[in-house]
Coordinates of C-alpha atoms and ligand atoms in Angstrom, one line a residue:
M286 CA 127.9 74.9 30.9
L287 CA 130.3 77.0 29.1
A288 CA 130.7 75.8 25.7
I289 CA 133.6 75.3 24.0
K290 CA 134.4 75.2 20.3
K291 CA 136.7 75.3 18.1
A292 CA 137.1 79.1 16.2
R293 CA 138.3 79.3 12.8
T294 CA 138.6 82.6 12.5
F295 CA 140.2 85.0 15.3
S296 CA 139.3 88.0 15.4
N297 CA 141.4 91.0 17.7
K298 CA 137.9 93.5 18.0
E299 CA 136.6 90.7 20.6
N300 CA 137.8 89.6 24.2
F301 CA 140.7 87.2 23.9
I302 CA 143.3 85.9 26.0
V303 CA 146.6 85.1 24.4
L304 CA 148.5 81.9 25.7
T305 CA 152.5 82.0 25.1
D306 CA 155.5 81.1 27.2
K307 CA 157.4 83.8 25.2
F308 CA 155.1 87.1 24.8
S309 CA 156.7 88.4 20.5
N310 CA 153.5 90.3 19.2
K311 CA 152.7 88.2 16.5
A312 CA 151.0 91.9 14.6
G313 CA 147.5 89.7 14.4
Y314 CA 146.7 91.0 18.2
G315 CA 146.8 94.8 16.8
F316 CA 148.5 96.6 20.3
S317 CA 149.3 99.7 19.8
E318 CA 152.8 100.4 20.7
K319 CA 152.2 101.9 24.1
E320 CA 150.2 98.7 24.7
Q321 CA 153.0 96.3 24.1
A322 CA 155.4 98.4 25.7
Y323 CA 153.1 97.9 29.0
I324 CA 152.6 94.6 28.8
S325 CA 156.3 93.8 27.9
E326 CA 157.0 95.7 30.9
Q327 CA 155.0 94.1 33.2
I328 CA 156.4 90.4 31.8
N329 CA 159.8 91.3 31.5
K330 CA 160.3 93.7 34.5
Q331 CA 157.1 93.4 36.9
D332 CA 157.8 89.5 36.0
K333 CA 154.0 88.7 35.6
K334 CA 152.4 85.8 34.1
L335 CA 148.9 86.9 33.8
V336 CA 148.9 90.9 32.2
A337 CA 145.6 92.1 31.7
L338 CA 144.1 94.8 29.3
N339 CA 140.9 96.4 30.3
R340 CA 139.2 98.4 27.0
L341 CA 136.3 99.6 26.7
N342 CA 134.6 97.1 25.3
Q343 CA 136.9 94.4 25.0
L344 CA 139.2 92.6 27.7
I345 CA 142.8 91.0 26.5
L346 CA 144.3 88.9 29.3
V347 CA 148.1 88.0 28.2
L348 CA 149.2 84.6 29.5
I349 CA 152.5 83.6 30.7
V350 CA 153.2 79.4 31.0
E351 CA 155.9 78.9 33.5
K352 CA 158.2 76.3 31.9
N353 CA 160.6 75.9 34.7
K354 CA 158.3 72.4 36.0
P355 CA 156.9 69.3 35.4
L356 CA 154.4 69.1 32.6
Y357 CA 151.2 68.2 34.6
Q358 CA 152.3 70.5 37.4
Q359 CA 152.5 73.2 34.7
A360 CA 149.0 72.4 33.3
E361 CA 147.8 72.4 37.0
A362 CA 148.4 75.8 37.1
L363 CA 147.2 76.9 34.1
R364 CA 143.4 75.4 35.5
K365 CA 144.2 77.5 38.5
C366 CA 145.1 81.1 36.4
G367 CA 142.0 79.5 34.4
S368 CA 139.9 80.6 37.7
C369 CA 141.6 83.6 37.9
V370 CA 140.4 84.5 34.2
A371 CA 136.7 83.0 34.5
N372 CA 136.5 85.6 37.2
R373 CA 138.2 88.8 35.6
L374 CA 136.0 87.9 32.2
N375 CA 132.4 87.5 35.0
E376 CA 133.3 91.1 36.3
F377 CA 133.5 92.4 33.1
K378 CA 130.2 90.7 32.1
A379 CA 131.9 89.5 28.8
T380 CA 129.7 86.6 27.5
S381 CA 132.2 85.2 25.1
V382 CA 136.1 84.5 24.7
Q383 CA 138.7 83.4 22.1
L384 CA 141.5 81.5 23.7
Y385 CA 144.7 82.3 21.0
S386 CA 147.5 80.2 21.2
E387 CA 150.9 80.3 20.6
E388 CA 153.2 77.1 20.0
V389 CA 152.2 76.1 23.4
N390 CA 152.3 72.0 24.2
P391 CA 148.4 70.7 23.6
S392 CA 148.0 69.6 27.0
L393 CA 148.3 72.6 28.4
I394 CA 146.0 74.7 26.3
L395 CA 143.4 71.8 27.2
A396 CA 144.5 73.1 31.4
L397 CA 144.1 76.3 30.7
T398 CA 140.2 76.1 29.2
E399 CA 139.7 73.1 31.9
G400 CA 140.3 75.4 34.2
I401 CA 138.1 78.4 32.9
V402 CA 135.3 76.3 32.4
L403 CA 135.3 74.2 35.7
S404 CA 135.7 76.9 37.3
N405 CA 132.4 78.3 35.7
Y406 CA 130.5 76.2 37.3
Q407 CA 127.9 77.7 39.8
F408 CA 125.7 75.2 42.1
I409 CA 122.5 78.5 42.8
K410 CA 119.9 76.5 41.9
H411 CA 118.4 77.1 45.1
R412 CA 118.7 81.2 44.9
S413 CA 115.7 83.6 43.9
T414 CA 118.3 85.6 43.0
A415 CA 119.8 82.3 41.0
A416 CA 118.7 84.8 37.8
K417 CA 121.1 87.6 38.7
E418 CA 123.4 85.6 40.2
K419 CA 124.7 84.1 37.1
N420 CA 127.7 84.7 35.0
S421 CA 127.7 86.5 32.1
L422 CA 130.4 83.7 30.2
N423 CA 129.4 81.3 28.1
S424 CA 131.8 80.3 25.4
I425 CA 134.9 79.8 25.0
Q426 CA 136.7 79.7 21.2
V427 CA 139.7 77.8 21.0
Y428 CA 142.3 79.7 18.4
A429 CA 145.2 76.7 18.4
G430 CA 146.2 74.5 15.2
A431 CA 147.7 72.1 17.8
I432 CA 144.0 71.3 19.6
S433 CA 141.4 69.5 17.2
E434 CA 137.8 69.1 17.4
K435 CA 137.7 65.9 19.0
D436 CA 140.1 67.1 22.0
L437 CA 138.1 70.2 22.5
N438 CA 134.6 67.9 22.2
E439 CA 136.1 65.0 24.9
L440 CA 137.1 68.2 26.9
A441 CA 133.3 69.5 26.8
I442 CA 132.1 66.1 28.3
V443 CA 134.8 64.9 30.9
S444 CA 133.8 69.3 31.8
E445 CA 130.1 68.8 31.6
A446 CA 130.5 65.3 33.4
T447 CA 132.4 67.0 36.5
C448 CA 129.7 69.5 36.8
H449 CA 127.1 67.0 37.2
A450 CA 128.5 65.0 39.6
R451 CA 129.1 68.4 41.6
D452 CA 125.1 68.8 41.1
L453 CA 124.6 65.7 42.6
V454 CA 127.1 65.6 45.6
N455 CA 126.0 69.3 46.1
E456 CA 121.9 68.9 46.0
P457 CA 120.8 68.2 49.8
V458 CA 118.8 64.8 50.7
N459 CA 115.7 66.3 50.6
V460 CA 115.7 66.8 47.3
L461 CA 118.3 64.0 46.0
N462 CA 117.0 59.9 48.0
A463 CA 118.4 57.3 46.8
V464 CA 115.8 57.0 44.2
D465 CA 116.5 60.3 43.0
L466 CA 119.8 59.1 42.6
A467 CA 119.0 56.0 41.1
K468 CA 116.5 57.5 38.5
D469 CA 119.2 60.6 38.0
F470 CA 121.5 57.8 36.4
Q471 CA 118.6 56.4 34.4
Q472 CA 118.7 60.3 32.5
L473 CA 122.2 59.7 31.9
G474 CA 122.2 56.5 30.6
K475 CA 119.3 57.5 28.4
K476 CA 122.0 60.4 27.4
A477 CA 124.7 58.7 26.9
G478 CA 123.4 55.3 25.7
F479 CA 124.7 53.2 28.5
K480 CA 122.2 50.6 30.6
V481 CA 120.5 50.9 33.8
E482 CA 119.4 48.9 35.9
V483 CA 118.0 50.2 39.3
L484 CA 117.3 47.0 41.5
N485 CA 114.4 48.6 44.2
K486 CA 114.0 47.0 48.3
A487 CA 112.0 44.0 47.0
A488 CA 114.8 43.3 44.8
I489 CA 117.4 43.6 47.0
Q490 CA 115.5 41.7 50.0
K491 CA 115.5 38.3 47.2
L492 CA 119.1 38.9 47.0
K493 CA 119.9 39.1 50.2
M494 CA 122.1 42.3 50.5
G495 CA 122.1 42.1 54.4
G496 CA 124.5 45.0 54.6
L497 CA 123.0 47.5 52.1
L498 CA 119.3 46.8 53.6
S499 CA 120.8 46.9 57.6
V500 CA 122.5 50.3 57.2
N501 CA 118.8 51.0 55.7
Q502 CA 117.1 50.0 58.6
G503 CA 116.8 53.2 60.0
S504 CA 115.1 55.2 57.3
I505 CA 111.8 55.8 55.4
D506 CA 113.3 56.2 51.9
P507 CA 114.1 52.5 50.3
P508 CA 117.4 51.8 48.9
T509 CA 118.4 51.2 45.7
F510 CA 120.8 49.2 43.7
S511 CA 121.8 50.7 40.1
I512 CA 123.5 48.7 37.7
M513 CA 125.5 50.8 34.6
E514 CA 126.9 49.0 31.7
Y515 CA 128.5 50.1 28.5
K516 CA 129.1 47.7 26.2
P517 CA 130.7 48.9 22.7
K518 CA 131.6 46.9 19.8
N519 CA 134.5 47.7 19.6
A520 CA 135.8 47.4 23.4
K521 CA 139.7 46.4 24.0
N522 CA 138.6 44.4 27.1
K523 CA 137.7 41.3 27.1
K524 CA 136.9 40.8 31.2
P525 CA 134.5 44.5 32.4
Y526 CA 135.8 46.5 34.6
V527 CA 134.1 47.5 37.4
L528 CA 133.5 50.6 39.4
V529 CA 131.6 50.6 42.2
G530 CA 130.6 54.0 44.2
K531 CA 129.5 54.8 48.0
G532 CA 126.0 56.0 47.5
V533 CA 125.1 57.4 50.9
V534 CA 122.9 59.6 50.8
Y535 CA 123.7 60.8 53.9
D536 CA 125.5 60.3 56.7
T537 CA 124.3 60.7 59.9
G538 CA 126.6 58.2 61.5
G539 CA 123.5 56.1 62.4
L540 CA 123.0 55.6 65.9
S541 CA 126.5 56.0 66.8
L542 CA 125.2 59.1 66.0
K543 CA 127.6 62.1 64.7
P544 CA 128.5 64.8 66.9
T545 CA 126.5 67.7 66.0
T546 CA 129.2 70.3 65.6
N547 CA 129.7 70.1 62.5
S548 CA 131.0 66.8 61.8
M549 CA 127.3 66.5 59.7
D550 CA 127.4 69.5 57.9
S551 CA 128.7 68.0 54.9
M552 CA 127.2 64.5 55.2
K553 CA 124.8 65.1 52.0
C554 CA 128.6 64.6 50.3
D555 CA 128.7 60.7 51.0
M556 CA 127.0 59.5 47.5
G557 CA 130.7 61.2 45.9
G558 CA 132.2 58.1 44.8
A559 CA 128.6 56.7 43.5
A560 CA 128.5 60.2 41.8
A561 CA 131.8 60.0 40.5
V562 CA 131.8 56.1 39.0
A563 CA 128.8 57.4 37.3
C564 CA 129.6 60.2 35.9
A565 CA 132.9 59.2 34.7
L566 CA 130.6 56.3 33.1
Y567 CA 128.4 58.9 31.7
A568 CA 131.7 60.5 29.7
I569 CA 133.0 56.7 29.1
A570 CA 129.8 56.4 26.7
K571 CA 129.6 59.5 25.7
A572 CA 132.8 59.9 24.2
K573 CA 132.3 56.5 22.9
L574 CA 136.1 54.7 24.4
P575 CA 136.9 51.0 23.5
V576 CA 136.1 49.7 27.2
H577 CA 133.0 48.0 28.5
I578 CA 132.2 48.9 32.3
I579 CA 130.1 47.9 34.4
T580 CA 129.4 50.6 37.1
L581 CA 127.6 49.8 40.9
V582 CA 125.9 51.9 42.9
P583 CA 124.5 51.3 46.6
A584 CA 122.6 53.7 47.6
T585 CA 120.4 54.7 51.0
D586 CA 120.6 57.6 53.8
N587 CA 122.1 56.0 57.1
R588 CA 119.6 57.2 59.9
P589 CA 119.1 56.6 63.9
G590 CA 115.1 55.6 62.9
G591 CA 112.9 53.3 64.1
N592 CA 114.5 49.7 63.3
A593 CA 117.8 51.2 63.0
F594 CA 120.7 48.9 62.9
A595 CA 122.0 49.0 66.3
P596 CA 126.1 48.4 67.2
G597 CA 126.2 44.5 68.1
D598 CA 124.0 43.6 65.7
I599 CA 125.0 40.3 63.7
I600 CA 124.9 41.1 60.3
T601 CA 124.5 39.0 57.5
M602 CA 125.7 40.3 54.1
Y603 CA 125.1 38.8 50.5
D604 CA 127.6 37.0 50.5
G605 CA 126.7 34.7 53.9
T606 CA 129.8 36.9 55.3
T607 CA 128.8 37.3 59.3
I608 CA 129.8 40.8 60.6
E609 CA 129.9 41.9 64.2
M610 CA 128.3 45.5 63.8
L611 CA 129.7 47.4 66.1
N612 CA 129.7 51.2 64.6
S613 CA 126.9 52.4 62.6
D614 CA 128.6 55.5 61.6
A615 CA 131.2 52.4 59.6
E616 CA 128.1 52.0 57.5
G617 CA 129.8 52.5 53.9
R618 CA 131.7 49.9 53.6
M619 CA 128.3 47.4 55.0
I620 CA 126.9 48.8 51.9
L621 CA 129.9 48.2 49.7
A622 CA 131.0 44.9 50.4
D623 CA 127.7 43.2 49.2
A624 CA 128.5 45.7 45.6
L625 CA 132.2 44.3 45.9
A626 CA 130.6 40.5 46.6
Y627 CA 127.9 41.2 43.3
A628 CA 130.7 41.8 41.5
K629 CA 132.3 38.8 41.5
K630 CA 129.8 37.2 39.0
Y631 CA 131.4 39.8 36.3
K632 CA 134.9 38.1 37.1
P633 CA 136.6 41.8 36.5
E634 CA 139.4 42.5 34.6
L635 CA 139.9 45.1 37.5
A636 CA 137.4 46.5 39.7
I637 CA 137.4 50.1 41.3
E638 CA 135.7 51.4 44.1
L639 CA 135.1 55.2 45.1
S640 CA 134.2 55.9 48.5
T641 CA 134.1 59.0 50.8
L642 CA 134.8 56.1 53.8
T643 CA 137.3 57.1 56.2
G644 CA 137.8 60.3 58.1
A645 CA 141.4 58.6 58.9
S646 CA 142.2 59.5 55.0
A647 CA 140.5 63.1 54.8
A648 CA 142.4 63.0 58.5
A649 CA 146.2 61.7 56.6
I650 CA 146.3 63.7 53.3
G651 CA 143.5 66.3 53.6
H652 CA 141.8 66.9 50.4
L653 CA 145.5 67.3 48.3
G654 CA 144.1 64.3 47.0
I655 CA 143.0 60.7 47.6
V656 CA 144.2 57.6 49.7
S657 CA 144.9 54.9 47.1
M658 CA 145.2 51.2 48.2
G659 CA 144.7 47.5 47.0
T660 CA 145.3 44.0 45.5
A661 CA 146.2 45.3 41.6
D662 CA 148.9 44.7 40.4
E663 CA 152.1 47.9 40.6
K664 CA 151.3 48.2 36.8
T665 CA 147.4 49.1 37.0
H666 CA 148.0 51.1 39.9
N667 CA 150.6 53.6 38.5
A668 CA 148.6 53.9 35.6
L669 CA 145.8 55.6 37.4
K670 CA 148.4 57.4 39.5
R671 CA 149.6 58.3 36.0
S672 CA 146.3 60.0 35.4
G673 CA 146.5 61.1 38.6
E674 CA 149.0 63.4 37.7
N675 CA 147.6 64.0 34.2
T676 CA 144.1 65.4 36.2
Y677 CA 146.0 66.7 38.9
E678 CA 143.3 63.8 41.3
R679 CA 146.5 62.5 42.6
L680 CA 146.9 58.9 44.5
A681 CA 148.5 58.2 47.7
E682 CA 149.2 55.0 48.2
F683 CA 148.6 53.5 51.5
P684 CA 150.3 50.1 52.9
F685 CA 148.2 46.9 52.5
W686 CA 150.0 44.7 54.9
E687 CA 148.1 41.7 56.2
E688 CA 149.0 42.3 59.4
Y689 CA 146.1 44.9 59.5
D690 CA 143.4 41.8 58.5
E691 CA 144.6 40.7 62.3
L692 CA 142.1 44.1 63.4
L693 CA 138.9 42.9 62.3
K694 CA 138.8 39.8 63.8
S695 CA 136.0 38.5 66.1
D696 CA 135.1 36.2 68.4
I697 CA 131.3 36.0 67.2
A698 CA 131.1 36.5 64.0
D699 CA 133.6 36.2 60.8
M700 CA 134.7 39.9 61.3
K701 CA 133.9 43.5 63.2
N702 CA 133.0 46.4 61.2
I703 CA 135.4 48.5 62.4
G704 CA 139.3 47.9 63.2
V705 CA 141.1 49.5 66.3
G706 CA 142.7 52.4 67.5
F707 CA 145.1 53.4 63.9
G708 CA 145.5 52.3 60.4
G709 CA 141.5 54.0 60.0
A710 CA 141.5 54.4 56.7
I711 CA 143.0 51.1 55.8
T712 CA 141.1 49.0 57.8
A713 CA 138.8 49.8 56.0
G714 CA 139.8 49.2 52.7
K715 CA 140.8 45.7 54.1
F716 CA 137.2 45.6 55.4
L717 CA 135.9 45.6 51.3
N718 CA 139.0 43.5 50.4
K719 CA 137.8 40.5 52.0
F720 CA 134.3 40.6 49.4
T721 CA 136.3 40.3 45.8
D722 CA 138.0 37.6 44.7
Y723 CA 139.8 39.7 41.7
P724 CA 142.1 42.7 41.1
Y725 CA 141.3 45.8 43.4
L726 CA 141.5 49.3 44.2
H727 CA 140.3 51.1 47.0
L728 CA 140.1 54.8 46.1
D729 CA 139.3 56.9 49.6
I730 CA 137.9 60.3 48.8
A731 CA 136.9 61.3 51.9
G732 CA 139.1 64.2 51.9
P733 CA 138.2 66.1 48.5
A734 CA 134.9 65.2 47.7
F735 CA 133.6 68.1 49.9
I736 CA 135.7 71.0 50.4
N737 CA 134.1 74.5 52.3
T738 CA 136.6 77.3 50.9
R739 CA 137.5 77.5 47.2
E740 CA 140.7 76.5 45.6
S741 CA 140.9 77.9 42.8
Y742 CA 139.4 76.1 40.1
R743 CA 137.4 74.0 42.7
I744 CA 134.7 75.8 43.5
K745 CA 133.7 75.2 47.6
G746 CA 131.3 72.8 48.1
G747 CA 131.3 69.2 45.7
T748 CA 134.2 69.3 43.8
G749 CA 133.4 66.0 41.6
V750 CA 136.7 64.3 42.1
G751 CA 136.8 60.9 40.3
V752 CA 135.6 61.7 37.4
R753 CA 138.3 63.3 35.6
L754 CA 140.8 61.0 37.2
L755 CA 138.6 58.0 35.8
F756 CA 137.8 59.2 32.4
D757 CA 141.8 59.7 31.6
F758 CA 142.3 56.2 33.5
F759 CA 140.4 54.4 30.8
K760 CA 141.2 56.5 27.8
N761 CA 145.5 55.0 28.3
V762 CA 144.9 51.6 28.9
Ligands
BES1060 N1 131.2 59.0 55.7 C1 132.2 58.8 57.1 C2 133.7 59.6 56.3 C3 133.3 60.5 56.2 C4 134.2 61.1 56.7 C5 133.5 61.4 54.9 C6 134.9 62.9 56.4 C7 134.0 62.6 54.5 C8 134.4 63.5 55.0 C9 131.8 57.5 56.9 O1 130.6 57.3 57.0 C10 132.4 57.8 58.5 O2 131.3 57.8 59.4 N2 133.4 56.9 59.2 C11 133.8 56.6 60.1 C12 134.2 55.1 60.4 C13 134.7 54.6 61.7 C14 133.6 55.0 62.6 C15 135.1 53.6 61.7 C16 134.9 57.4 60.3 O3 136.0 57.9 59.3 O4 134.8 58.0 61.8
ZN1061 ZN1 129.5 57.4 58.5
ZN1062 ZN1 129.9 57.4 56.0

């Protein structure tokens, strides 16, 4: 990943970016009169927000902050701008760039840097031409009095964690199965200093996690249940926060097989929630935030193999609830229910669960945000929404009315695993809520976890959504 450093000196002989809200040509830039006139013309007459000076061995970019929007929207505009900047620098074959910031809001300087770093991400390790295709840009030096080394270090950590979550999502199931995913978490724990315990199939059987085991029945690979804990001495919270992530390493739909045309192509992304919660914990531990967090990831693939669970089956879950399983493509809630019931033993202050759970949530708001719902108090939900704006991983809250509970009633078991024709994202959340007895927020990331076309700094493929959101939330609790 792109290295981020605080610069002590500024050289106008190397590549640089000027970030400003009013271009005033500080003497130190070394522009000739002609260049200066060109820049002023572009900004004042042509209303350009990005002006490039392409010298023989030096690329200079002048960026103008648009001030007529709320700060979080200005920040997002600059992250997007970071994508153009990274492209220009890579086309120029630049290896390094300095960011010179005039007196703009520090959060905007960080947003531009973040946009550049996240845009520079590539997933090309499986291409034989990878070495040739690798972006040239490998370091950015930030020259801005308002930004501390700590700010940049945190930004580097969260960006690294986001890129790692993208990697995990982008790896296909023939490279990354449930066991591989758990091994990856163990490495993350070693690197950042948190505990990781991985329950294997025998341990999961012993615990009678019927939801996770039922989804795994059609697979020849065993399931895993990862328990990660970060507990610093200076933790602010008495009761732990719990994070839960859906770790379906591939979702074929099982016997309720997904139709072939396109609907299965990106289903390696069905562990996007697991990647988000594990990588968020990695960032939190590495940045040493003073919060006690436990992260749970149930993981398996969902396939129509030999003994696959069949629609109509009655499954006894970890907490003893019986489920009439009527659609094996609603598998996420089966494995998550066991994890949420398991979380009761920690008496959480709050549990946040992230999952690529329903096509219905993606149909409702697309990739533009995260569908949220739950039982946590309004103050907590609002705090997470604020983090959603800060990071532009926005939350759209859905209703959680009790009438939706009715839709899950079964005649022959305690509950069905699917609802009726409407409110599919909500009945999924309602199903999960039955397994909690603590404040709970359910985040459905089926829309934003994976995108088929690049959206500026969100590269095509896994987006790493959730990592930045959770880090911002726990930084501010
Ligand atoms: N993994 C899918 C949801 C999904 C869809 C994720 C699109 C990412 C992009 C989930 O397991 C699923 O198939 N859900 C079903 C539930 C239905 C059978 C009640 C769905 O949404 O169709
Ligand atoms: Zn499914
Ligand atoms: Zn799924």
